[in-house]
PDB file of C-alpha atoms and ligand atoms in Angstrom:
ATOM      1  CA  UNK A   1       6.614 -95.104 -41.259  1.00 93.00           C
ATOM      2  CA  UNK A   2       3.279 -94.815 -42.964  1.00 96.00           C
ATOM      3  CA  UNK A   3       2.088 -97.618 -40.165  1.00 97.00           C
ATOM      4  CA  UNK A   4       2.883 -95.791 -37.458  1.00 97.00           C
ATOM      5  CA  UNK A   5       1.473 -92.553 -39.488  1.00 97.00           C
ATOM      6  CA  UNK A   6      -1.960 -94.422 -39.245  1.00 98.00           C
ATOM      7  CA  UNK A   7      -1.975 -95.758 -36.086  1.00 98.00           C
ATOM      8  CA  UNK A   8      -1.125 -91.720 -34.606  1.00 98.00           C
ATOM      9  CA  UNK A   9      -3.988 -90.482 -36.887  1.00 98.00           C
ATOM     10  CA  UNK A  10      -6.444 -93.454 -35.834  1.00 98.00           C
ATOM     11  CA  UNK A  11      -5.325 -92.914 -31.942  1.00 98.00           C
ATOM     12  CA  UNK A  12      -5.575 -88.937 -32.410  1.00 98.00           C
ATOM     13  CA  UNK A  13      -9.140 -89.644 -33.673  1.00 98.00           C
ATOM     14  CA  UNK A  14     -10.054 -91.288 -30.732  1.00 98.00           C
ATOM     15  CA  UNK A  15      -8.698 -89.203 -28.158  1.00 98.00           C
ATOM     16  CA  UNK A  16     -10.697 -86.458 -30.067  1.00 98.00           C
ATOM     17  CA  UNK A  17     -13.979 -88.118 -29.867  1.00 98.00           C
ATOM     18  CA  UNK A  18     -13.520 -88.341 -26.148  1.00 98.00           C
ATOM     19  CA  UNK A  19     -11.971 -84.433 -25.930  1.00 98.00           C
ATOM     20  CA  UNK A  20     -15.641 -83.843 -27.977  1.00 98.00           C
ATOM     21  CA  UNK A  21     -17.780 -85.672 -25.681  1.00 98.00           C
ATOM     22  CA  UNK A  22     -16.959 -85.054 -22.157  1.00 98.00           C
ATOM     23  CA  UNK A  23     -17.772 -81.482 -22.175  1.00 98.00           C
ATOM     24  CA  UNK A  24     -21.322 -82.206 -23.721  1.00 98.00           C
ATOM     25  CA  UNK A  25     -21.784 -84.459 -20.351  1.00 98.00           C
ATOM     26  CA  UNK A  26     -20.626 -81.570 -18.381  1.00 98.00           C
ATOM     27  CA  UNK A  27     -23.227 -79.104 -20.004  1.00 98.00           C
ATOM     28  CA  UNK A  28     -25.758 -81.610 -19.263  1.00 97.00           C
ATOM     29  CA  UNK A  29     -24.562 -82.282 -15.690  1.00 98.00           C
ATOM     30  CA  UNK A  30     -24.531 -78.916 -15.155  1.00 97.00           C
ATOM     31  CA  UNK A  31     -28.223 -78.265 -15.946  1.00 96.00           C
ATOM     32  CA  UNK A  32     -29.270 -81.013 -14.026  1.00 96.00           C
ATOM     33  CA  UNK A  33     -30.926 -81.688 -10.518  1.00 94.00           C
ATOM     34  CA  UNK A  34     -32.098 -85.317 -10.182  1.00 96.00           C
ATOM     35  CA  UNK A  35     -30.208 -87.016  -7.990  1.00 95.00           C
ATOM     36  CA  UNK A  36     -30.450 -90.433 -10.053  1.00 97.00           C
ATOM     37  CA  UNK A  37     -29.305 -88.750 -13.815  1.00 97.00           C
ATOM     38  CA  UNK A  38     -26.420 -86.601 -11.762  1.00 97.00           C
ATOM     39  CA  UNK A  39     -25.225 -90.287 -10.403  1.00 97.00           C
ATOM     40  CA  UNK A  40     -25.337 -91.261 -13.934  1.00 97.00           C
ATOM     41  CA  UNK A  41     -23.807 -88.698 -15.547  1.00 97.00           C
ATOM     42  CA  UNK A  42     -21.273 -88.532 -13.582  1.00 97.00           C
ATOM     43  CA  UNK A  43     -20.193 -92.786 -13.835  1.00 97.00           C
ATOM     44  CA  UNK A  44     -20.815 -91.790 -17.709  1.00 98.00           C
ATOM     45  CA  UNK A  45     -18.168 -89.318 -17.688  1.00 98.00           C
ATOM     46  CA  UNK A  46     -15.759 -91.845 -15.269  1.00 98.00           C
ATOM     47  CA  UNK A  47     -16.067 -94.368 -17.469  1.00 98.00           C
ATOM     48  CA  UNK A  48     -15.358 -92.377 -20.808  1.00 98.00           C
ATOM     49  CA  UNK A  49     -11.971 -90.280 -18.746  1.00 98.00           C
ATOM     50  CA  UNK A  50     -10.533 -93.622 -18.003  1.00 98.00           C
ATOM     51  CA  UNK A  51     -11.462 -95.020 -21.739  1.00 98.00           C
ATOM     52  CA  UNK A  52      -9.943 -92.043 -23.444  1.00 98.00           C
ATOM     53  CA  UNK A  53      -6.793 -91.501 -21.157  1.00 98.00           C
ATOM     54  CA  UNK A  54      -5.030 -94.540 -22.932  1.00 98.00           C
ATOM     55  CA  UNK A  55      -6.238 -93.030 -26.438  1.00 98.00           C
ATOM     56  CA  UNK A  56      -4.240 -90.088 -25.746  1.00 98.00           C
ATOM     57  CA  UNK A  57      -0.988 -91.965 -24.477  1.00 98.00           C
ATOM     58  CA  UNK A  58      -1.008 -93.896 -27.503  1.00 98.00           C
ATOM     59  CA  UNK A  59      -1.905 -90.742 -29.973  1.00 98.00           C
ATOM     60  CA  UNK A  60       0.929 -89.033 -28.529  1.00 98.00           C
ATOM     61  CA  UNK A  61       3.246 -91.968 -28.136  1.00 98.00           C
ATOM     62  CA  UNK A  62       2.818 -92.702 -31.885  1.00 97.00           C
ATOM     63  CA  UNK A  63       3.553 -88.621 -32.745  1.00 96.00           C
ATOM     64  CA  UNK A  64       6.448 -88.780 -30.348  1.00 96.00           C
ATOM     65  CA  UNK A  65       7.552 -92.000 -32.384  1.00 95.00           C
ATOM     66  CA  UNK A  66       7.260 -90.198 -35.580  1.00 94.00           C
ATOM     67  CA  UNK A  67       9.280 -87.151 -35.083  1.00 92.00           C
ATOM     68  CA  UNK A  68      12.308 -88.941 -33.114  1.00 92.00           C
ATOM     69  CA  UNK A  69      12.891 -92.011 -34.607  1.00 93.00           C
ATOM     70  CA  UNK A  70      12.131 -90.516 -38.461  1.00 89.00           C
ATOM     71  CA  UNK A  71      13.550 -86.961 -37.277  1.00 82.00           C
ATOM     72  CA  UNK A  72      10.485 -85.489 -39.123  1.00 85.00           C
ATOM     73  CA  UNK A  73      10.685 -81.709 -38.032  1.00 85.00           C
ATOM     74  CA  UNK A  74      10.223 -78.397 -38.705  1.00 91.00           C
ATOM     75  CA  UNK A  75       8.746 -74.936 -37.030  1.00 95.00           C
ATOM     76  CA  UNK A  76       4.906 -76.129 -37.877  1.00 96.00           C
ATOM     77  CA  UNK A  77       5.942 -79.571 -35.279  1.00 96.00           C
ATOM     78  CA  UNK A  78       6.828 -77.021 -32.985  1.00 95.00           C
ATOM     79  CA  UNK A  79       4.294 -74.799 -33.005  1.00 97.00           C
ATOM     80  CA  UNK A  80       2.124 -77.658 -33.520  1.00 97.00           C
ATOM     81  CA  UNK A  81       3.639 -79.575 -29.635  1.00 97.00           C
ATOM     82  CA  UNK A  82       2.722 -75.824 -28.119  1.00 97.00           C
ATOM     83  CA  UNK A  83      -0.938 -76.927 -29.142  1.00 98.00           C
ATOM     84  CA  UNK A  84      -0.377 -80.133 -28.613  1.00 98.00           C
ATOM     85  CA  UNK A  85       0.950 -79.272 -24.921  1.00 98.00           C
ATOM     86  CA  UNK A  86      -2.643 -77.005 -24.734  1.00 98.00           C
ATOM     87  CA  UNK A  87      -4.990 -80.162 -25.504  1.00 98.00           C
ATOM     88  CA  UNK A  88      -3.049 -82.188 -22.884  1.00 98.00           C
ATOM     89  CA  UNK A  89      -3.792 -79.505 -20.047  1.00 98.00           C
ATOM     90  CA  UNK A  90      -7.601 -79.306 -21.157  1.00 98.00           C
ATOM     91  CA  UNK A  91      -7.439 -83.082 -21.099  1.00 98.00           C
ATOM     92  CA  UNK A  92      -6.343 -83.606 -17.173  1.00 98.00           C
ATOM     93  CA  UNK A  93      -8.248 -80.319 -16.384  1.00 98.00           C
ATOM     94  CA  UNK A  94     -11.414 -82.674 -17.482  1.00 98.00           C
ATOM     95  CA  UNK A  95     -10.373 -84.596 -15.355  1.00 98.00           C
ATOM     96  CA  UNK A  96     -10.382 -82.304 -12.753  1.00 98.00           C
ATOM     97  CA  UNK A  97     -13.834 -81.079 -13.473  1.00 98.00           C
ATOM     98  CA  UNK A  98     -15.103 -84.229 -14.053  1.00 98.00           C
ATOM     99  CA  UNK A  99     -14.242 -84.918 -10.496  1.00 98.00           C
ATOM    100  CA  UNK A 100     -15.551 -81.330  -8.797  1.00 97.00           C
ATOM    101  CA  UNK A 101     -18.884 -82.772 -10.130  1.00 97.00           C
ATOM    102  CA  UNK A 102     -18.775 -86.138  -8.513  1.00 95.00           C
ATOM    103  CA  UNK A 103     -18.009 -84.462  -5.295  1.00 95.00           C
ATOM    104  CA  UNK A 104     -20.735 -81.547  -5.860  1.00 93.00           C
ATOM    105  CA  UNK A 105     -18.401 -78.875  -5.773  1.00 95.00           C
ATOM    106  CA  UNK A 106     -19.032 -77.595  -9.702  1.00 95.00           C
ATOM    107  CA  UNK A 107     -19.604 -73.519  -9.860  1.00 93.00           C
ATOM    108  CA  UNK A 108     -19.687 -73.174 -13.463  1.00 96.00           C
ATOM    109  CA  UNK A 109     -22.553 -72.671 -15.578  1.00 97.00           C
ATOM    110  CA  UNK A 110     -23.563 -75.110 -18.736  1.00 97.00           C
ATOM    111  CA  UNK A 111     -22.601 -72.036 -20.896  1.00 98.00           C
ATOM    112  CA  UNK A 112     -19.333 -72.041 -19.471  1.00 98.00           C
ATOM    113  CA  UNK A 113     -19.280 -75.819 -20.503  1.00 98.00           C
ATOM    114  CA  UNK A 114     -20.704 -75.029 -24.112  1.00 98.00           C
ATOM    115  CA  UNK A 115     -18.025 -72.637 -24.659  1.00 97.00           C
ATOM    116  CA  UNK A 116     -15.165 -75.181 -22.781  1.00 98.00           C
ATOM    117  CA  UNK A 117     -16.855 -77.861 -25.367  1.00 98.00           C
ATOM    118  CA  UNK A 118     -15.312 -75.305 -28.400  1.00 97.00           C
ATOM    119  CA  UNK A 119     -11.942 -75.064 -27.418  1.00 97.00           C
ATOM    120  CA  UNK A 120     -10.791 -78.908 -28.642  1.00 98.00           C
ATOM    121  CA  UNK A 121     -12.324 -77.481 -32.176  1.00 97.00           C
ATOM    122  CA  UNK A 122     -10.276 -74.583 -32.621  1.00 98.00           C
ATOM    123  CA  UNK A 123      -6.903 -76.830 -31.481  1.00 98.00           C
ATOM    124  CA  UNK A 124      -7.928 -79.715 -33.878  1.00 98.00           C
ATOM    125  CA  UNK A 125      -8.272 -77.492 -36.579  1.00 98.00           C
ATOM    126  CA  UNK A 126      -4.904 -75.497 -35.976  1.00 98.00           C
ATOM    127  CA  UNK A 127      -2.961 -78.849 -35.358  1.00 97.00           C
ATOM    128  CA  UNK A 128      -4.354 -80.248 -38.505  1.00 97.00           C
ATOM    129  CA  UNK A 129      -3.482 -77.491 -40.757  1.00 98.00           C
ATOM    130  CA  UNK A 130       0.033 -77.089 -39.391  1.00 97.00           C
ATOM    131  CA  UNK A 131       0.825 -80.606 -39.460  1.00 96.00           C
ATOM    132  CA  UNK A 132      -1.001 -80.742 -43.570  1.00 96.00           C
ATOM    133  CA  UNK A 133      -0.506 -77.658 -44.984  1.00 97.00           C
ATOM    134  CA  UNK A 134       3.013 -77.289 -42.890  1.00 96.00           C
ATOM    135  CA  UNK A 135       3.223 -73.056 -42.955  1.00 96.00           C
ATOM    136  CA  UNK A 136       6.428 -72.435 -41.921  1.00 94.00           C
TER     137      UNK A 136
HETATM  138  C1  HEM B   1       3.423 -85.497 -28.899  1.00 94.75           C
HETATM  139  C2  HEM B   1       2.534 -85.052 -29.748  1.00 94.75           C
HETATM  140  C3  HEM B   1       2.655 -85.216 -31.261  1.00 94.75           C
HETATM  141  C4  HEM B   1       3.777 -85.346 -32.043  1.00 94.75           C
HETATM  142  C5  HEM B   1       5.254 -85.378 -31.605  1.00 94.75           C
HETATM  143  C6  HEM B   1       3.326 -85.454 -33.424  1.00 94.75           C
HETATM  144  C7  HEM B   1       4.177 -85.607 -34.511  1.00 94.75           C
HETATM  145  C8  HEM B   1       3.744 -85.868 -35.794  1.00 94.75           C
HETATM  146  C9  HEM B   1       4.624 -86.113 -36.926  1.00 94.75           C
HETATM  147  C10 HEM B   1       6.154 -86.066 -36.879  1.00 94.75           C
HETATM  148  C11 HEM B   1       3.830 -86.386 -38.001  1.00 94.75           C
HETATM  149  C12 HEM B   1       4.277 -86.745 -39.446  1.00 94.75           C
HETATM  150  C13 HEM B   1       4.175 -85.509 -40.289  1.00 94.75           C
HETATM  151  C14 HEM B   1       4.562 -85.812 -41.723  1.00 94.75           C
HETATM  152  O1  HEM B   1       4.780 -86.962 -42.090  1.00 94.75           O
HETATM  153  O2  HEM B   1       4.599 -84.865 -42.506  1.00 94.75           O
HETATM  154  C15 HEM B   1       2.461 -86.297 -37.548  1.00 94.75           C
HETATM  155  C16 HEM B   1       1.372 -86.498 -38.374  1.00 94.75           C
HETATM  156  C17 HEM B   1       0.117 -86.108 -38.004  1.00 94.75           C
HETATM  157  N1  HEM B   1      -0.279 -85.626 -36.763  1.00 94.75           N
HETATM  158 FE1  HEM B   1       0.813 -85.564 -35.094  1.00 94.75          FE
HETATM  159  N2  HEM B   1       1.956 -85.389 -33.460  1.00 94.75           N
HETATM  160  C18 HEM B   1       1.505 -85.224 -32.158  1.00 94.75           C
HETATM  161  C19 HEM B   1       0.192 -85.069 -31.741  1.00 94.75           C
HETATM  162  C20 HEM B   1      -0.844 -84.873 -32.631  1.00 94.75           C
HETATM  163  C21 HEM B   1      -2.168 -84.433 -32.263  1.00 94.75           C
HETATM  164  C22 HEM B   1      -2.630 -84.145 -30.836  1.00 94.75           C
HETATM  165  C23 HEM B   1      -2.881 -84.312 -33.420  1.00 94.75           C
HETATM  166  C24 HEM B   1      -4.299 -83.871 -33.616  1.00 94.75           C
HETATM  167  C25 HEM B   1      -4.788 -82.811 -33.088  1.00 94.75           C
HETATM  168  C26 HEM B   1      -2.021 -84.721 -34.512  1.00 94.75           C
HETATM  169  C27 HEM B   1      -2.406 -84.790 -35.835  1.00 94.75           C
HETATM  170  C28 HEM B   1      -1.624 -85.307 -36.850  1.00 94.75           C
HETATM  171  C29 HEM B   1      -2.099 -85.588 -38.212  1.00 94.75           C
HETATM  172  C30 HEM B   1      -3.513 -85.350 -38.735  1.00 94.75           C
HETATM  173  C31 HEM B   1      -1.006 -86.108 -38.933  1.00 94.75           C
HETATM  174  C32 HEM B   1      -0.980 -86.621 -40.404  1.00 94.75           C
HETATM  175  C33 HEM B   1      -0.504 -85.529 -41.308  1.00 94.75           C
HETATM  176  C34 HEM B   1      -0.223 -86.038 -42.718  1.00 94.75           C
HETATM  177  O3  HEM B   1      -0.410 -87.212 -43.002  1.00 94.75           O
HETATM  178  O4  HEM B   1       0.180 -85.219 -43.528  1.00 94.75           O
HETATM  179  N3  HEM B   1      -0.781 -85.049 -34.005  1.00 94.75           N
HETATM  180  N4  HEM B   1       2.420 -85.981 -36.202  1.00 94.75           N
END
């Protein structure tokens, strides 16, 4: 069990460093005008969507594994797949964003982003305590 243990926490570590990047790209895309850095930005932001996408699958392919197959439960797991269910929403609606901006239809402002960037935080550090410190 502890293998799979590591491989979730090493998988949910790398989903997170996408969930932590793509946002900063949108705050920069969305303060940006040159035709040449918007192209960029926006094949950055491709390119990282389709790396992370697989992190996630894994990172919640290994949790899934966890819980059914070692019947590891308890009210924190549950509260703790409402969050989960949360971070896989903002994920796709990245997506969704991310493409808005390759087609030039983004409205929002790079302080929307900058506050959009915090949400991942807040989850991360709710998941982590339930799933450590186990509450209820
Ligand atoms: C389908 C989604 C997920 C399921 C079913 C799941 C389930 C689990 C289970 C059953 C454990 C073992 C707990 C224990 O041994 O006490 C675990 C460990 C852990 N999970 Fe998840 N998890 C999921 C997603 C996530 C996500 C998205 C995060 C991060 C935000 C996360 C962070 C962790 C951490 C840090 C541990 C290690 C805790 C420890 O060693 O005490 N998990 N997960």
């Amino acid at each position: 069990m502890l293998w799979i243990k590591a491989l979730h926490i090493i998988f949910v570590t790398s989903w997170f460093a996408g969930l932590f990047y793509l946002p900063r790209l949108f705050v920069n895309h969305a303060m940006e005008s040159n035709e040449a850095t918007l192209a960029r930005l926006a094949l950055m932001e491709h390119k990282l969507y389709r790396f992370m996408t697989p992190l996630a699958v894994l990172a919640l392919a290994f949790g899934l594994w966890l819980w059914l197959f070692y019947h590891i439960s308890g009210g924190w797991l549950h509260a703790k797949l409402g969050l989960v269910a949360g971070l896989i929403a903002y994920h796709f609606y990245c997506g969704k964003i991310m493409r808005d901006f390759k087609a030039g239809k983004n409205a929002r402002s790079h302080v929307w982003y900058r506050w959009f960037n915090e949400a991942p935080v807040l989850i991360l550090f709710a998941v982590v305590v339930l799933v450590v410190v186990k509450p209820f």
